[in-house]
Structure formats: structure tokens, C-alpha cells
Amino acid sequence: MSQPRHSGEHSSGKPSSGRNRTVRDVVFVDGVRTPFGRAGEKGIYAGTRADDLVVKCIRELMRRNPSLPADRIDEVAVAATTQTGDQGLTIGRTAALLAGLPRTVPGFAVDRMCAGAMTAVTTTASGIAFGAYDVVIAGGVEHMGNHPMGEGADPNPRFMSERLVDPAALNMGNTAENLHDRFPSITKDRTDAYAVASQDKLAAAYGKGQIQPDLVPVATMKPGQGWTLNTVDEPPRPGTSLEDLAALRTPFRPHGRVTAGNAAGLNDGATAALLASSEAAAELGLPVKMRLVSYAFAGVEPEVMGIGPVPATEKALKNAGLGIEDIGLFEINEAFAVQVLSFLDHFGISDDDPRVNRYGGAIAVGHPLASSGVRLMNQLARQFQEDPSVRYGMTTMCIGLGMGATVIWENPHHSEYTGYSGAVFPTDNSSAETDTASTKTEGAAA
């Protein structure tokens, strides 16, 4: 294993000018999320504030990691796509204050649409690597019931008048249909079969208790109904069949291929992750669930935004000096089944490859836009713990207006792990002391 990578000091112990600064290892310590809900007045989070959801996640991270003094947190970055109302007012800072963190802890807001939380992670991780931070909290929240996608948006008329982008670029469903046009081998039958598999894999993961440990129970109150403790995701539809999906309408195009069944829904939820330098993790006795290896973002034609993970992955692999064959686990956000299949086809990976989305994906569990990046990381970290034979894994997603994002991680349980050896490996510090047996049952029936 490698020695710790220090942040650049002269041998005299005096701070360097920065010219000789070396990059520090960044580790994923822990991650949590709320159960995801369906957006709308019938959803579990109707009447609940978005900022309260992310505050739940921050508080749970602190509860699960009692060796971390709150005043050691150097930054809180929280993403939201629609930054207004209860998702506005520099939500990273307001959430930190609402969570009870010291007033000395700063915070900021992030927006990169679906990759908001992923960008919060990579941005603060860069600060750790540079030496500006030791410990950070990064995550995201999206309450699509309170703030429908595109609410209040005012696209510059030049986009249309100067034909800077195709009009379809402003509607994600249309971009998915365009992707079908570009890759005719990705048929509706294939996307429906992929969607059914996603539902089946999520139901199996719930049955094995693989999802519940990362969930923060959220109590909600509705007039006339009283209080409810939400401990499982609301969107899953276990038992979905190909026949069910074949009967759904195609809302984005007559006789199209994209339906509510082979795409992620409209959802509410929040996530948060704890990141640290490997030295700080060792000093504070924090677990190491993953080490960040590389990341990349890429732009593509906005009208086929779903292809974005391909160039982002190629850049991230190049930065890491790895090939696609080195990746043993993939967590790909399932905004649309066609988007995932275009990625798999490009890299020669089969639709049912066991390395891909072992616990299912957003088609089943939901996609509260800016929060989803950390969900992918949570699931990858747990799979690393379950499978020490895998050395490298990947989290990747497409992004509205034509972008992609990819982060490559290393498994600290692998025999050739190259990260700092002084940090502590994780035991199950989850909040799943909630009744696991009943949660399994509820998850299967959600």
C-alpha cells in the first residue's frame, strides 16, 4: 500500500508556497439518503420542506460517525436543480445551520441538474485533494412535488432564434426518443426488458437488506392522517411485467418508445455524503468505504444528452490510467433505459451484465434529480464491502442540456488497495437498527 500523500510542506515543516504541493487521497467515509418519494400531493413528502429532508441526512451522518467533531467539518455543499423557495437561499449554508452544525462551518449551493450531488462531491473532493479542506459534507435534494422540473425557468430566446440547440433539448423525454432514433438497435422491447430487470433487482436487494442500511427514516405529517414514519422507498413497483410496460402510452412522441415504465419518475428525496482526506479519516477514526481515483465531466449535443456518460467515462478512465475492463462494478443512473443501454452498447457490455446496477436503479427506486449522485455512491460502497474481489467501480450519469459525469472509485477491501493504510475500514454503522425485518417486508410491497 502507498504511503500517505501529504499536502505539501517543506522539510522544515513550514507551509509550502504551493509549487511543490502534492495531491492528497480523498476517501468516501459514509453516505445516507432519505427514502425516495413520488412527487405530487399523494406522495409521502407532500407538505414536507425540501431543506428539512437534507437536514435529516446531515444529522444522520453526524449520528453515525460520533468520533467526528462537528467543528472539524470544513464545508457543506448541497445541490438542487430548482434553487428557489425551500431549495433556495444558498441551501448548503442554511442546511448546515438548520442541522445544528457550528456557525463557523460554511456552506454553498450547487447546480448541475441531475449531477448536482455528484458535482458537490467532486468539487469538495478537489478541495480536500488540494489541502483546502480535511472533512466535508456533500449531497443534494430535490422536491419535485414542491418544485416541478423547469419551474420558473426562462430560457434565453437565442437558443431557438439562433438555433443554438434543437428544441427537443429542453425536454428530457424528447432527448431520450432522439437517442432511440440514433441507435435503432435499442428497441422498446430491450428498454422494457431492462426496466423489468431494474425493478426485480431492487426488490431482491430490499429482500436481502442491502438498501435499508443507508436510509434515514423520515417522519411526515398530513392533515387528517397524522404522523407516518417513512422507512422505505415509495416509487418501486415490484412484480412489474413486460406486459404491464407494453400497455403504457408514449407521452413524448406518438408511437414512441419512452414510457413511464422504462424511465425514472418524478420524485422527492435527499442525500448526503461525508468525505475526508485519508489522513483526517485516520486521525479521527473514521471508516473508509471508497477512495476517489478520478472523475470527469463532458459535454455532448444537448438533444441527445443521454449519451453524456460515454465521453465522461472515457475521460475519467484516461485520467485514471485504466480501461473499461478494469471496472468491476457500475452504478449507472437510470434516467432512461435507452440512455443506460447506449452506454453499455458503446463499451460492449451486455444488457444483463452482473456488474451493472446490482441493486437496480432509478427506474425502480426513483430519481430526485440533484440528489441521485450520492445514491449511486452509497450503493457502490456497499457492493464494495460485499465483494472484495472488485478493485475499481464507477458511478456515472447523464445530465440535462447535454452533459455526462463519471467518478471512478477504488475498493479499500481489495487485496491490492493502494490507498492510505492508516484509515479504519467500515463496520456496519448504519441507521438500520430500525426494524429490519419489517422494513424488508415493506420494501418488497412498496
PDB file of C-alpha atoms in Angstrom, residues 209-409:
ATOM      1  CA  GLY A 209     -31.487  -5.930   3.424  1.00  0.00           C
ATOM      2  CA  GLN A 210     -28.975  -4.235   1.104  1.00  0.00           C
ATOM      3  CA  ILE A 211     -30.882  -0.968   0.660  1.00  0.00           C
ATOM      4  CA  GLN A 212     -32.179  -0.275   4.163  1.00  0.00           C
ATOM      5  CA  PRO A 213     -28.843   0.441   5.928  1.00  0.00           C
ATOM      6  CA  ASP A 214     -28.358   3.701   4.042  1.00  0.00           C
ATOM      7  CA  LEU A 215     -31.879   5.044   4.585  1.00  0.00           C
ATOM      8  CA  VAL A 216     -32.736   7.763   7.099  1.00  0.00           C
ATOM      9  CA  PRO A 217     -36.274   7.288   8.470  1.00  0.00           C
ATOM     10  CA  VAL A 218     -38.339  10.437   7.903  1.00  0.00           C
ATOM     11  CA  ALA A 219     -41.467  11.255   9.898  1.00  0.00           C
ATOM     12  CA  THR A 220     -44.091  13.199   7.966  1.00  0.00           C
ATOM     13  CA  MET A 221     -47.458  14.612   8.954  1.00  0.00           C
ATOM     14  CA  LYS A 222     -50.511  15.120   6.764  1.00  0.00           C
ATOM     15  CA  PRO A 223     -53.775  16.735   7.839  1.00  0.00           C
ATOM     16  CA  GLY A 224     -56.335  14.112   8.744  1.00  0.00           C
ATOM     17  CA  GLN A 225     -53.772  11.296   8.575  1.00  0.00           C
ATOM     18  CA  GLY A 226     -51.454  12.083  11.474  1.00  0.00           C
ATOM     19  CA  TRP A 227     -47.793  11.111  11.555  1.00  0.00           C
ATOM     20  CA  THR A 228     -46.145   8.456   9.391  1.00  0.00           C
ATOM     21  CA  LEU A 229     -42.605   7.130   9.715  1.00  0.00           C
ATOM     22  CA  ASN A 230     -41.297   6.540   6.197  1.00  0.00           C
ATOM     23  CA  THR A 231     -38.610   3.864   6.135  1.00  0.00           C
ATOM     24  CA  VAL A 232     -38.710   2.567   2.549  1.00  0.00           C
ATOM     25  CA  ASP A 233     -38.769   3.993  -0.960  1.00  0.00           C
ATOM     26  CA  GLU A 234     -42.170   4.797  -2.425  1.00  0.00           C
ATOM     27  CA  PRO A 235     -41.537   4.559  -6.220  1.00  0.00           C
ATOM     28  CA  PRO A 236     -40.702   0.823  -6.660  1.00  0.00           C
ATOM     29  CA  ARG A 237     -43.243  -1.363  -8.430  1.00  0.00           C
ATOM     30  CA  PRO A 238     -42.119  -4.936  -7.701  1.00  0.00           C
ATOM     31  CA  GLY A 239     -43.651  -7.557  -9.924  1.00  0.00           C
ATOM     32  CA  THR A 240     -43.768  -5.277 -12.970  1.00  0.00           C
ATOM     33  CA  SER A 241     -44.026  -7.365 -16.146  1.00  0.00           C
ATOM     34  CA  LEU A 242     -43.259  -6.817 -19.810  1.00  0.00           C
ATOM     35  CA  GLU A 243     -46.984  -6.946 -20.458  1.00  0.00           C
ATOM     36  CA  ASP A 244     -47.527  -4.117 -17.982  1.00  0.00           C
ATOM     37  CA  LEU A 245     -44.963  -1.936 -19.720  1.00  0.00           C
ATOM     38  CA  ALA A 246     -46.217  -2.728 -23.211  1.00  0.00           C
ATOM     39  CA  ALA A 247     -49.595  -1.214 -22.307  1.00  0.00           C
ATOM     40  CA  LEU A 248     -48.181   2.186 -21.295  1.00  0.00           C
ATOM     41  CA  ARG A 249     -48.548   5.218 -23.543  1.00  0.00           C
ATOM     42  CA  THR A 250     -45.581   7.028 -25.056  1.00  0.00           C
ATOM     43  CA  PRO A 251     -46.103  10.648 -23.948  1.00  0.00           C
ATOM     44  CA  PHE A 252     -43.208  12.261 -25.788  1.00  0.00           C
ATOM     45  CA  ARG A 253     -43.991  11.020 -29.297  1.00  0.00           C
ATOM     46  CA  PRO A 254     -46.861   9.175 -30.972  1.00  0.00           C
ATOM     47  CA  HIS A 255     -45.845   5.518 -31.336  1.00  0.00           C
ATOM     48  CA  GLY A 256     -42.630   6.349 -29.481  1.00  0.00           C
ATOM     49  CA  ARG A 257     -40.551   4.125 -27.237  1.00  0.00           C
ATOM     50  CA  VAL A 258     -40.099   6.069 -23.992  1.00  0.00           C
ATOM     51  CA  THR A 259     -42.756   5.454 -21.321  1.00  0.00           C
ATOM     52  CA  ALA A 260     -43.217   5.994 -17.611  1.00  0.00           C
ATOM     53  CA  GLY A 261     -42.198   2.374 -17.175  1.00  0.00           C
ATOM     54  CA  ASN A 262     -38.757   2.474 -18.826  1.00  0.00           C
ATOM     55  CA  ALA A 263     -37.762   5.862 -17.410  1.00  0.00           C
ATOM     56  CA  ALA A 264     -37.273   7.272 -13.931  1.00  0.00           C
ATOM     57  CA  GLY A 265     -40.276   9.010 -12.404  1.00  0.00           C
ATOM     58  CA  LEU A 266     -40.775  12.400 -10.775  1.00  0.00           C
ATOM     59  CA  ASN A 267     -39.516  12.094  -7.225  1.00  0.00           C
ATOM     60  CA  ASP A 268     -38.651  13.768  -3.930  1.00  0.00           C
ATOM     61  CA  GLY A 269     -35.635  12.953  -1.779  1.00  0.00           C
ATOM     62  CA  ALA A 270     -32.285  13.990  -0.338  1.00  0.00           C
ATOM     63  CA  THR A 271     -28.798  12.545   0.064  1.00  0.00           C
ATOM     64  CA  ALA A 272     -25.589  13.445   1.878  1.00  0.00           C
ATOM     65  CA  ALA A 273     -22.067  12.040   1.982  1.00  0.00           C
ATOM     66  CA  LEU A 274     -19.107  12.500   4.281  1.00  0.00           C
ATOM     67  CA  LEU A 275     -15.722  12.856   2.560  1.00  0.00           C
ATOM     68  CA  ALA A 276     -12.287  13.311   4.089  1.00  0.00           C
ATOM     69  CA  SER A 277      -8.615  13.224   3.374  1.00  0.00           C
ATOM     70  CA  SER A 278      -7.214   9.814   4.195  1.00  0.00           C
ATOM     71  CA  GLU A 279      -5.055  11.397   6.897  1.00  0.00           C
ATOM     72  CA  ALA A 280      -8.028  13.091   8.536  1.00  0.00           C
ATOM     73  CA  ALA A 281     -10.007   9.847   8.382  1.00  0.00           C
ATOM     74  CA  ALA A 282      -7.192   8.038  10.168  1.00  0.00           C
ATOM     75  CA  GLU A 283      -6.764  10.804  12.748  1.00  0.00           C
ATOM     76  CA  LEU A 284     -10.479  10.867  13.573  1.00  0.00           C
ATOM     77  CA  GLY A 285     -11.065   7.126  13.433  1.00  0.00           C
ATOM     78  CA  LEU A 286     -13.465   7.416  10.504  1.00  0.00           C
ATOM     79  CA  PRO A 287     -14.191   4.468   8.206  1.00  0.00           C
ATOM     80  CA  VAL A 288     -13.059   4.370   4.609  1.00  0.00           C
ATOM     81  CA  LYS A 289     -15.634   2.910   2.236  1.00  0.00           C
ATOM     82  CA  MET A 290     -14.066   4.049  -1.055  1.00  0.00           C
ATOM     83  CA  ARG A 291     -11.112   6.034  -2.367  1.00  0.00           C
ATOM     84  CA  LEU A 292     -11.668   8.524  -5.173  1.00  0.00           C
ATOM     85  CA  VAL A 293      -9.482   7.650  -8.159  1.00  0.00           C
ATOM     86  CA  SER A 294     -10.582  10.097 -10.859  1.00  0.00           C
ATOM     87  CA  TYR A 295     -13.578  11.965 -12.209  1.00  0.00           C
ATOM     88  CA  ALA A 296     -14.602  13.736 -15.392  1.00  0.00           C
ATOM     89  CA  PHE A 297     -17.433  15.737 -16.908  1.00  0.00           C
ATOM     90  CA  ALA A 298     -18.110  16.045 -20.612  1.00  0.00           C
ATOM     91  CA  GLY A 299     -20.432  17.941 -22.913  1.00  0.00           C
ATOM     92  CA  VAL A 300     -22.426  16.403 -25.778  1.00  0.00           C
ATOM     93  CA  GLU A 301     -25.160  17.517 -28.152  1.00  0.00           C
ATOM     94  CA  PRO A 302     -27.978  18.698 -25.869  1.00  0.00           C
ATOM     95  CA  GLU A 303     -30.625  16.967 -27.971  1.00  0.00           C
ATOM     96  CA  VAL A 304     -29.073  13.548 -27.157  1.00  0.00           C
ATOM     97  CA  MET A 305     -27.972  14.317 -23.611  1.00  0.00           C
ATOM     98  CA  GLY A 306     -28.303  10.644 -22.609  1.00  0.00           C
ATOM     99  CA  ILE A 307     -25.058   9.755 -24.381  1.00  0.00           C
ATOM    100  CA  GLY A 308     -23.146  12.041 -21.988  1.00  0.00           C
ATOM    101  CA  PRO A 309     -21.802   9.252 -19.730  1.00  0.00           C
ATOM    102  CA  VAL A 310     -19.806   7.809 -22.651  1.00  0.00           C
ATOM    103  CA  PRO A 311     -17.293  10.645 -23.176  1.00  0.00           C
ATOM    104  CA  ALA A 312     -17.246  11.399 -19.454  1.00  0.00           C
ATOM    105  CA  THR A 313     -16.282   7.790 -18.766  1.00  0.00           C
ATOM    106  CA  GLU A 314     -13.623   7.801 -21.469  1.00  0.00           C
ATOM    107  CA  LYS A 315     -12.085  10.919 -19.901  1.00  0.00           C
ATOM    108  CA  ALA A 316     -12.235   9.526 -16.367  1.00  0.00           C
ATOM    109  CA  LEU A 317     -10.653   6.231 -17.452  1.00  0.00           C
ATOM    110  CA  LYS A 318      -7.873   8.088 -19.259  1.00  0.00           C
ATOM    111  CA  ASN A 319      -7.241  10.268 -16.218  1.00  0.00           C
ATOM    112  CA  ALA A 320      -7.007   7.146 -14.052  1.00  0.00           C
ATOM    113  CA  GLY A 321      -4.851   5.169 -16.478  1.00  0.00           C
ATOM    114  CA  LEU A 322      -7.494   2.439 -16.573  1.00  0.00           C
ATOM    115  CA  GLY A 323      -9.556   0.669 -19.219  1.00  0.00           C
ATOM    116  CA  ILE A 324     -13.222  -0.245 -19.136  1.00  0.00           C
ATOM    117  CA  GLU A 325     -12.177  -3.841 -18.463  1.00  0.00           C
ATOM    118  CA  ASP A 326     -10.719  -2.723 -15.106  1.00  0.00           C
ATOM    119  CA  ILE A 327     -14.124  -1.638 -13.810  1.00  0.00           C
ATOM    120  CA  GLY A 328     -15.702  -4.403 -11.760  1.00  0.00           C
ATOM    121  CA  LEU A 329     -18.910  -2.614 -10.734  1.00  0.00           C
ATOM    122  CA  PHE A 330     -21.015   0.011 -12.479  1.00  0.00           C
ATOM    123  CA  GLU A 331     -23.618   2.262 -10.861  1.00  0.00           C
ATOM    124  CA  ILE A 332     -25.300   3.991 -13.811  1.00  0.00           C
ATOM    125  CA  ASN A 333     -28.136   6.389 -13.149  1.00  0.00           C
ATOM    126  CA  GLU A 334     -31.216   5.186 -14.978  1.00  0.00           C
ATOM    127  CA  ALA A 335     -32.823   8.405 -16.125  1.00  0.00           C
ATOM    128  CA  PHE A 336     -33.988   6.415 -19.157  1.00  0.00           C
ATOM    129  CA  ALA A 337     -33.355   2.788 -20.073  1.00  0.00           C
ATOM    130  CA  VAL A 338     -32.234   3.838 -23.561  1.00  0.00           C
ATOM    131  CA  GLN A 339     -29.532   6.014 -22.013  1.00  0.00           C
ATOM    132  CA  VAL A 340     -28.112   3.103 -19.997  1.00  0.00           C
ATOM    133  CA  LEU A 341     -28.241   0.745 -22.976  1.00  0.00           C
ATOM    134  CA  SER A 342     -26.447   3.237 -25.225  1.00  0.00           C
ATOM    135  CA  PHE A 343     -23.635   3.303 -22.671  1.00  0.00           C
ATOM    136  CA  LEU A 344     -23.488  -0.475 -22.403  1.00  0.00           C
ATOM    137  CA  ASP A 345     -23.518  -0.923 -26.185  1.00  0.00           C
ATOM    138  CA  HIS A 346     -20.699   1.579 -26.641  1.00  0.00           C
ATOM    139  CA  PHE A 347     -18.441  -0.316 -24.252  1.00  0.00           C
ATOM    140  CA  GLY A 348     -19.508  -3.788 -25.369  1.00  0.00           C
ATOM    141  CA  ILE A 349     -21.287  -4.666 -22.119  1.00  0.00           C
ATOM    142  CA  SER A 350     -24.340  -6.900 -22.209  1.00  0.00           C
ATOM    143  CA  ASP A 351     -27.756  -5.678 -21.031  1.00  0.00           C
ATOM    144  CA  ASP A 352     -27.764  -8.154 -18.155  1.00  0.00           C
ATOM    145  CA  ASP A 353     -24.103  -7.927 -17.134  1.00  0.00           C
ATOM    146  CA  PRO A 354     -23.935  -8.718 -13.392  1.00  0.00           C
ATOM    147  CA  ARG A 355     -21.526  -5.840 -12.802  1.00  0.00           C
ATOM    148  CA  VAL A 356     -24.197  -3.274 -13.705  1.00  0.00           C
ATOM    149  CA  ASN A 357     -26.610  -1.831 -11.127  1.00  0.00           C
ATOM    150  CA  ARG A 358     -26.704  -4.895  -8.900  1.00  0.00           C
ATOM    151  CA  TYR A 359     -29.370  -3.330  -6.687  1.00  0.00           C
ATOM    152  CA  GLY A 360     -31.445  -1.991  -9.555  1.00  0.00           C
ATOM    153  CA  GLY A 361     -31.556   1.685 -10.422  1.00  0.00           C
ATOM    154  CA  ALA A 362     -33.529   4.877 -10.783  1.00  0.00           C
ATOM    155  CA  ILE A 363     -36.207   3.309 -12.988  1.00  0.00           C
ATOM    156  CA  ALA A 364     -37.239   1.396  -9.874  1.00  0.00           C
ATOM    157  CA  VAL A 365     -36.058   3.467  -6.913  1.00  0.00           C
ATOM    158  CA  GLY A 366     -36.601   6.958  -8.319  1.00  0.00           C
ATOM    159  CA  HIS A 367     -34.501   9.921  -9.396  1.00  0.00           C
ATOM    160  CA  PRO A 368     -34.875  13.116  -7.355  1.00  0.00           C
ATOM    161  CA  LEU A 369     -32.618  14.952  -9.806  1.00  0.00           C
ATOM    162  CA  ALA A 370     -29.816  16.717  -7.901  1.00  0.00           C
ATOM    163  CA  SER A 371     -29.709  14.135  -5.102  1.00  0.00           C
ATOM    164  CA  SER A 372     -29.109  10.979  -7.148  1.00  0.00           C
ATOM    165  CA  GLY A 373     -25.325  11.075  -7.449  1.00  0.00           C
ATOM    166  CA  VAL A 374     -24.783  10.187  -3.796  1.00  0.00           C
ATOM    167  CA  ARG A 375     -27.327   7.345  -4.015  1.00  0.00           C
ATOM    168  CA  LEU A 376     -25.113   5.786  -6.679  1.00  0.00           C
ATOM    169  CA  MET A 377     -22.097   6.169  -4.378  1.00  0.00           C
ATOM    170  CA  ASN A 378     -23.890   4.659  -1.396  1.00  0.00           C
ATOM    171  CA  GLN A 379     -24.822   1.594  -3.398  1.00  0.00           C
ATOM    172  CA  LEU A 380     -21.341   1.192  -4.872  1.00  0.00           C
ATOM    173  CA  ALA A 381     -19.745   1.480  -1.427  1.00  0.00           C
ATOM    174  CA  ARG A 382     -21.976  -1.266  -0.039  1.00  0.00           C
ATOM    175  CA  GLN A 383     -21.229  -3.515  -3.016  1.00  0.00           C
ATOM    176  CA  PHE A 384     -17.502  -2.941  -2.477  1.00  0.00           C
ATOM    177  CA  GLN A 385     -17.926  -4.182   1.082  1.00  0.00           C
ATOM    178  CA  GLU A 386     -19.811  -7.244  -0.122  1.00  0.00           C
ATOM    179  CA  ASP A 387     -17.368  -8.072  -2.914  1.00  0.00           C
ATOM    180  CA  PRO A 388     -13.677  -7.569  -2.039  1.00  0.00           C
ATOM    181  CA  SER A 389     -12.693  -9.188  -5.357  1.00  0.00           C
ATOM    182  CA  VAL A 390     -13.633  -5.961  -7.160  1.00  0.00           C
ATOM    183  CA  ARG A 391     -10.918  -3.331  -7.132  1.00  0.00           C
ATOM    184  CA  TYR A 392     -12.467  -0.468  -9.140  1.00  0.00           C
ATOM    185  CA  GLY A 393     -16.037   0.728  -9.529  1.00  0.00           C
ATOM    186  CA  MET A 394     -17.755   3.574 -11.318  1.00  0.00           C
ATOM    187  CA  THR A 395     -20.653   5.951 -10.724  1.00  0.00           C
ATOM    188  CA  THR A 396     -21.901   7.676 -13.861  1.00  0.00           C
ATOM    189  CA  MET A 397     -24.909   9.654 -15.057  1.00  0.00           C
ATOM    190  CA  CYS A 398     -26.280  11.763 -17.899  1.00  0.00           C
ATOM    191  CA  ILE A 399     -27.089  15.429 -17.320  1.00  0.00           C
ATOM    192  CA  GLY A 400     -29.689  17.706 -18.850  1.00  0.00           C
ATOM    193  CA  LEU A 401     -28.659  20.159 -21.584  1.00  0.00           C
ATOM    194  CA  GLY A 402     -26.092  17.708 -22.887  1.00  0.00           C
ATOM    195  CA  MET A 403     -23.511  16.566 -20.344  1.00  0.00           C
ATOM    196  CA  GLY A 404     -22.218  13.463 -18.622  1.00  0.00           C
ATOM    197  CA  ALA A 405     -20.411  12.791 -15.342  1.00  0.00           C
ATOM    198  CA  THR A 406     -18.300   9.852 -14.173  1.00  0.00           C
ATOM    199  CA  VAL A 407     -16.439   9.158 -10.931  1.00  0.00           C
ATOM    200  CA  ILE A 408     -14.114   6.159 -10.521  1.00  0.00           C
ATOM    201  CA  TRP A 409     -13.577   4.696  -7.049  1.00  0.00           C
TER     202      TRP A 409
END
